Amino acid sequence: MENLTPAQKQLYDWLVEYINTNKHSPSIREMMKAMNLRSPAPIQSRLEKMRKKGYLEWTEGQARTLKILKNYHQGLPLLGKVKDGGVVESFSDEQEKIDFGSMFPSSTSYVLQVDGDSMISAYISDGDYLVMGDIEGDKSIKAGEIVTVKAEGYGTMVKRIDYNASKTILTGFKPEEEKITIASNKVEIEGVLLAVFRLNQ
């Protein structure tokens, strides 16, 4: 979808919040007041341009029929790429959102994209999307699960996890990759794999 201009985004964000709160669309006068405008013309112009971009629709001649078609806030944030060796290259800011419907909670899930064939032995290919779930509370991660893990001295990686007494064992997906055995108190599990998606292939 075509991006919104700052003025359109300001109105759009307000509309999303208003409709979510009130369960109906506002009047033009209410939009004018919210945007500190004295004329309906700028509001009507913004609405028409947002409709052409596919964000809104309404029934001509009928009041309060405006609907949000596509919320650009929807979807899970794409936060980085998984490179060779399972190393996560984090983006400095959110690049885009990927919409998987309501399958995963947007507040606790995020997406990483695989860059290369380092995970092919797990049937995860170049370009695939990994949906990761945040670790909530004291949820325990079972041995063998695929996780995003931050290990002291190694950075953030996607590995298969195992345990041995007070040690955590991190295993990659290529035969030549050496296992990382590290004290469990030097490991922070950031997410666990929920699903793998292959889009537009």
mmCIF file of N, CA and C in Angstrom, residues 74-82 88-91 93-101 103-114 127-134 148 158 190-199:
data_model
loop_
_atom_site.group_PDB
_atom_site.id
_atom_site.type_symbol
_atom_site.label_atom_id
_atom_site.label_comp_id
_atom_site.label_asym_id
_atom_site.label_seq_id
_atom_site.Cartn_x
_atom_site.Cartn_y
_atom_site.Cartn_z
ATOM 1 N N GLN A 74 -1.391 -3.041 11.853
ATOM 2 C CA GLN A 74 -1.624 -4.465 11.984
ATOM 3 C C GLN A 74 -0.386 -5.260 11.591
ATOM 4 N N GLY A 75 -0.279 -6.445 12.154
ATOM 5 C CA GLY A 75 0.805 -7.332 11.781
ATOM 6 C C GLY A 75 1.891 -7.389 12.829
ATOM 7 N N LEU A 76 2.843 -8.270 12.596
ATOM 8 C CA LEU A 76 3.953 -8.461 13.521
ATOM 9 C C LEU A 76 5.179 -7.730 12.999
ATOM 10 N N PRO A 77 5.946 -7.107 13.881
ATOM 11 C CA PRO A 77 7.111 -6.350 13.424
ATOM 12 C C PRO A 77 8.235 -7.254 12.943
ATOM 13 N N LEU A 78 8.829 -6.894 11.821
ATOM 14 C CA LEU A 78 10.012 -7.583 11.308
ATOM 15 C C LEU A 78 11.223 -6.895 11.937
ATOM 16 N N LEU A 79 11.897 -7.592 12.852
ATOM 17 C CA LEU A 79 12.936 -6.959 13.664
ATOM 18 C C LEU A 79 14.360 -7.264 13.232
ATOM 19 N N GLY A 80 14.547 -8.213 12.317
ATOM 20 C CA GLY A 80 15.914 -8.512 11.906
ATOM 21 C C GLY A 80 16.000 -9.697 10.975
ATOM 22 N N LYS A 81 17.242 -10.045 10.623
ATOM 23 C CA LYS A 81 17.500 -11.186 9.748
ATOM 24 C C LYS A 81 18.402 -12.186 10.444
ATOM 25 N N VAL A 82 18.184 -13.466 10.129
ATOM 26 C CA VAL A 82 19.020 -14.542 10.651
ATOM 27 C C VAL A 82 20.068 -14.864 9.587
ATOM 28 N N VAL A 88 21.742 -13.199 14.588
ATOM 29 C CA VAL A 88 20.641 -12.288 14.279
ATOM 30 C C VAL A 88 21.200 -10.897 14.020
ATOM 31 N N GLU A 89 20.937 -10.391 12.828
ATOM 32 C CA GLU A 89 21.279 -9.007 12.489
ATOM 33 C C GLU A 89 20.037 -8.166 12.737
ATOM 34 N N SER A 90 20.030 -7.460 13.850
ATOM 35 C CA SER A 90 18.852 -6.678 14.226
ATOM 36 C C SER A 90 18.800 -5.383 13.432
ATOM 37 N N PHE A 91 17.586 -5.003 13.029
ATOM 38 C CA PHE A 91 17.416 -3.719 12.367
ATOM 39 C C PHE A 91 17.448 -2.616 13.420
ATOM 40 N N ASP A 93 15.719 -0.005 13.343
ATOM 41 C CA ASP A 93 14.324 0.364 13.577
ATOM 42 C C ASP A 93 13.438 -0.647 12.857
ATOM 43 N N GLU A 94 12.158 -0.601 13.151
ATOM 44 C CA GLU A 94 11.216 -1.555 12.566
ATOM 45 C C GLU A 94 11.097 -1.304 11.070
ATOM 46 N N GLN A 95 11.365 -2.328 10.258
ATOM 47 C CA GLN A 95 11.350 -2.175 8.807
ATOM 48 C C GLN A 95 9.940 -2.225 8.220
ATOM 49 N N GLU A 96 9.145 -3.136 8.709
ATOM 50 C CA GLU A 96 7.785 -3.313 8.194
ATOM 51 C C GLU A 96 7.025 -4.229 9.131
ATOM 52 N N LYS A 97 5.755 -4.363 8.868
ATOM 53 C CA LYS A 97 4.936 -5.323 9.608
ATOM 54 C C LYS A 97 4.415 -6.369 8.635
ATOM 55 N N ILE A 98 4.322 -7.604 9.107
ATOM 56 C CA ILE A 98 3.844 -8.703 8.278
ATOM 57 C C ILE A 98 2.570 -9.234 8.918
ATOM 58 N N ASP A 99 1.498 -9.237 8.142
ATOM 59 C CA ASP A 99 0.186 -9.563 8.687
ATOM 60 C C ASP A 99 -0.120 -11.049 8.516
ATOM 61 N N PHE A 100 -0.215 -11.771 9.620
ATOM 62 C CA PHE A 100 -0.623 -13.174 9.619
ATOM 63 C C PHE A 100 -2.032 -13.323 10.191
ATOM 64 N N GLY A 101 -2.827 -12.255 10.076
ATOM 65 C CA GLY A 101 -4.174 -12.299 10.645
ATOM 66 C C GLY A 101 -4.095 -12.254 12.159
ATOM 67 N N MET A 103 -3.534 -14.972 14.100
ATOM 68 C CA MET A 103 -2.985 -16.249 14.564
ATOM 69 C C MET A 103 -2.050 -16.088 15.757
ATOM 70 N N PHE A 104 -1.371 -14.929 15.825
ATOM 71 C CA PHE A 104 -0.389 -14.729 16.880
ATOM 72 C C PHE A 104 -0.651 -13.407 17.581
ATOM 73 N N PRO A 105 -0.443 -13.358 18.893
ATOM 74 C CA PRO A 105 -0.662 -12.103 19.618
ATOM 75 C C PRO A 105 0.366 -11.051 19.221
ATOM 76 N N SER A 106 -0.119 -9.916 18.738
ATOM 77 C CA SER A 106 0.797 -8.890 18.235
ATOM 78 C C SER A 106 1.645 -8.265 19.327
ATOM 79 N N SER A 107 1.193 -8.330 20.569
ATOM 80 C CA SER A 107 1.938 -7.689 21.655
ATOM 81 C C SER A 107 3.122 -8.529 22.127
ATOM 82 N N THR A 108 3.134 -9.823 21.800
ATOM 83 C CA THR A 108 4.195 -10.698 22.320
ATOM 84 C C THR A 108 4.903 -11.494 21.230
ATOM 85 N N SER A 109 4.675 -11.159 19.978
ATOM 86 C CA SER A 109 5.291 -11.907 18.875
ATOM 87 C C SER A 109 6.017 -10.948 17.935
ATOM 88 N N TYR A 110 7.022 -11.472 17.260
ATOM 89 C CA TYR A 110 7.753 -10.678 16.284
ATOM 90 C C TYR A 110 8.296 -11.620 15.218
ATOM 91 N N VAL A 111 8.858 -11.045 14.158
ATOM 92 C CA VAL A 111 9.283 -11.831 12.997
ATOM 93 C C VAL A 111 10.757 -11.589 12.705
ATOM 94 N N LEU A 112 11.461 -12.669 12.352
ATOM 95 C CA LEU A 112 12.817 -12.605 11.819
ATOM 96 C C LEU A 112 12.803 -13.266 10.443
ATOM 97 N N GLN A 113 13.573 -12.733 9.508
ATOM 98 C CA GLN A 113 13.652 -13.338 8.175
ATOM 99 C C GLN A 113 14.985 -14.035 8.001
ATOM 100 N N VAL A 114 14.941 -15.220 7.436
ATOM 101 C CA VAL A 114 16.154 -16.007 7.222
ATOM 102 C C VAL A 114 16.868 -15.507 5.969
ATOM 103 N N GLY A 127 14.878 -16.784 2.961
ATOM 104 C CA GLY A 127 13.700 -15.961 2.740
ATOM 105 C C GLY A 127 12.518 -16.298 3.625
ATOM 106 N N ASP A 128 12.558 -17.434 4.314
ATOM 107 C CA ASP A 128 11.451 -17.803 5.206
ATOM 108 C C ASP A 128 11.345 -16.824 6.371
ATOM 109 N N TYR A 129 10.140 -16.730 6.912
ATOM 110 C CA TYR A 129 9.890 -15.869 8.067
ATOM 111 C C TYR A 129 9.692 -16.731 9.313
ATOM 112 N N LEU A 130 10.424 -16.394 10.361
ATOM 113 C CA LEU A 130 10.284 -17.093 11.638
ATOM 114 C C LEU A 130 9.435 -16.225 12.564
ATOM 115 N N VAL A 131 8.311 -16.757 13.000
ATOM 116 C CA VAL A 131 7.493 -16.054 13.981
ATOM 117 C C VAL A 131 7.957 -16.494 15.365
ATOM 118 N N MET A 132 8.483 -15.544 16.119
ATOM 119 C CA MET A 132 9.020 -15.821 17.446
ATOM 120 C C MET A 132 8.081 -15.245 18.508
ATOM 121 N N GLY A 133 7.912 -15.996 19.590
ATOM 122 C CA GLY A 133 7.083 -15.532 20.694
ATOM 123 C C GLY A 133 7.945 -15.135 21.873
ATOM 124 N N ASP A 134 7.627 -13.997 22.476
ATOM 125 C CA ASP A 134 8.357 -13.564 23.667
ATOM 126 C C ASP A 134 8.204 -14.594 24.779
ATOM 127 N N THR A 148 15.442 -17.739 20.015
ATOM 128 C CA THR A 148 16.329 -16.596 19.861
ATOM 129 C C THR A 148 16.997 -16.418 21.211
ATOM 130 N N VAL A 158 19.915 -17.507 16.605
ATOM 131 C CA VAL A 158 18.827 -18.475 16.583
ATOM 132 C C VAL A 158 19.458 -19.857 16.615
ATOM 133 N N GLU A 190 15.359 -14.951 24.456
ATOM 134 C CA GLU A 190 14.517 -13.811 24.100
ATOM 135 C C GLU A 190 13.217 -14.218 23.427
ATOM 136 N N GLY A 191 13.199 -15.358 22.760
ATOM 137 C CA GLY A 191 11.982 -15.778 22.074
ATOM 138 C C GLY A 191 12.064 -17.233 21.692
ATOM 139 N N VAL A 192 10.902 -17.825 21.432
ATOM 140 C CA VAL A 192 10.840 -19.222 21.028
ATOM 141 C C VAL A 192 10.081 -19.308 19.710
ATOM 142 N N LEU A 193 10.513 -20.202 18.827
ATOM 143 C CA LEU A 193 9.896 -20.327 17.511
ATOM 144 C C LEU A 193 8.462 -20.826 17.625
ATOM 145 N N LEU A 194 7.531 -20.066 17.031
ATOM 146 C CA LEU A 194 6.122 -20.450 17.010
ATOM 147 C C LEU A 194 5.709 -21.042 15.663
ATOM 148 N N ALA A 195 6.274 -20.494 14.588
ATOM 149 C CA ALA A 195 5.870 -20.960 13.255
ATOM 150 C C ALA A 195 6.864 -20.471 12.215
ATOM 151 N N VAL A 196 6.861 -21.135 11.058
ATOM 152 C CA VAL A 196 7.680 -20.748 9.917
ATOM 153 C C VAL A 196 6.751 -20.503 8.736
ATOM 154 N N PHE A 197 6.947 -19.382 8.047
ATOM 155 C CA PHE A 197 6.123 -19.058 6.890
ATOM 156 C C PHE A 197 7.004 -18.805 5.679
ATOM 157 N N ARG A 198 6.510 -19.250 4.531
ATOM 158 C CA ARG A 198 7.174 -19.007 3.262
ATOM 159 C C ARG A 198 6.174 -18.256 2.408
ATOM 160 N N LEU A 199 6.455 -16.975 2.164
ATOM 161 C CA LEU A 199 5.508 -16.112 1.473
ATOM 162 C C LEU A 199 5.937 -15.855 0.027
#
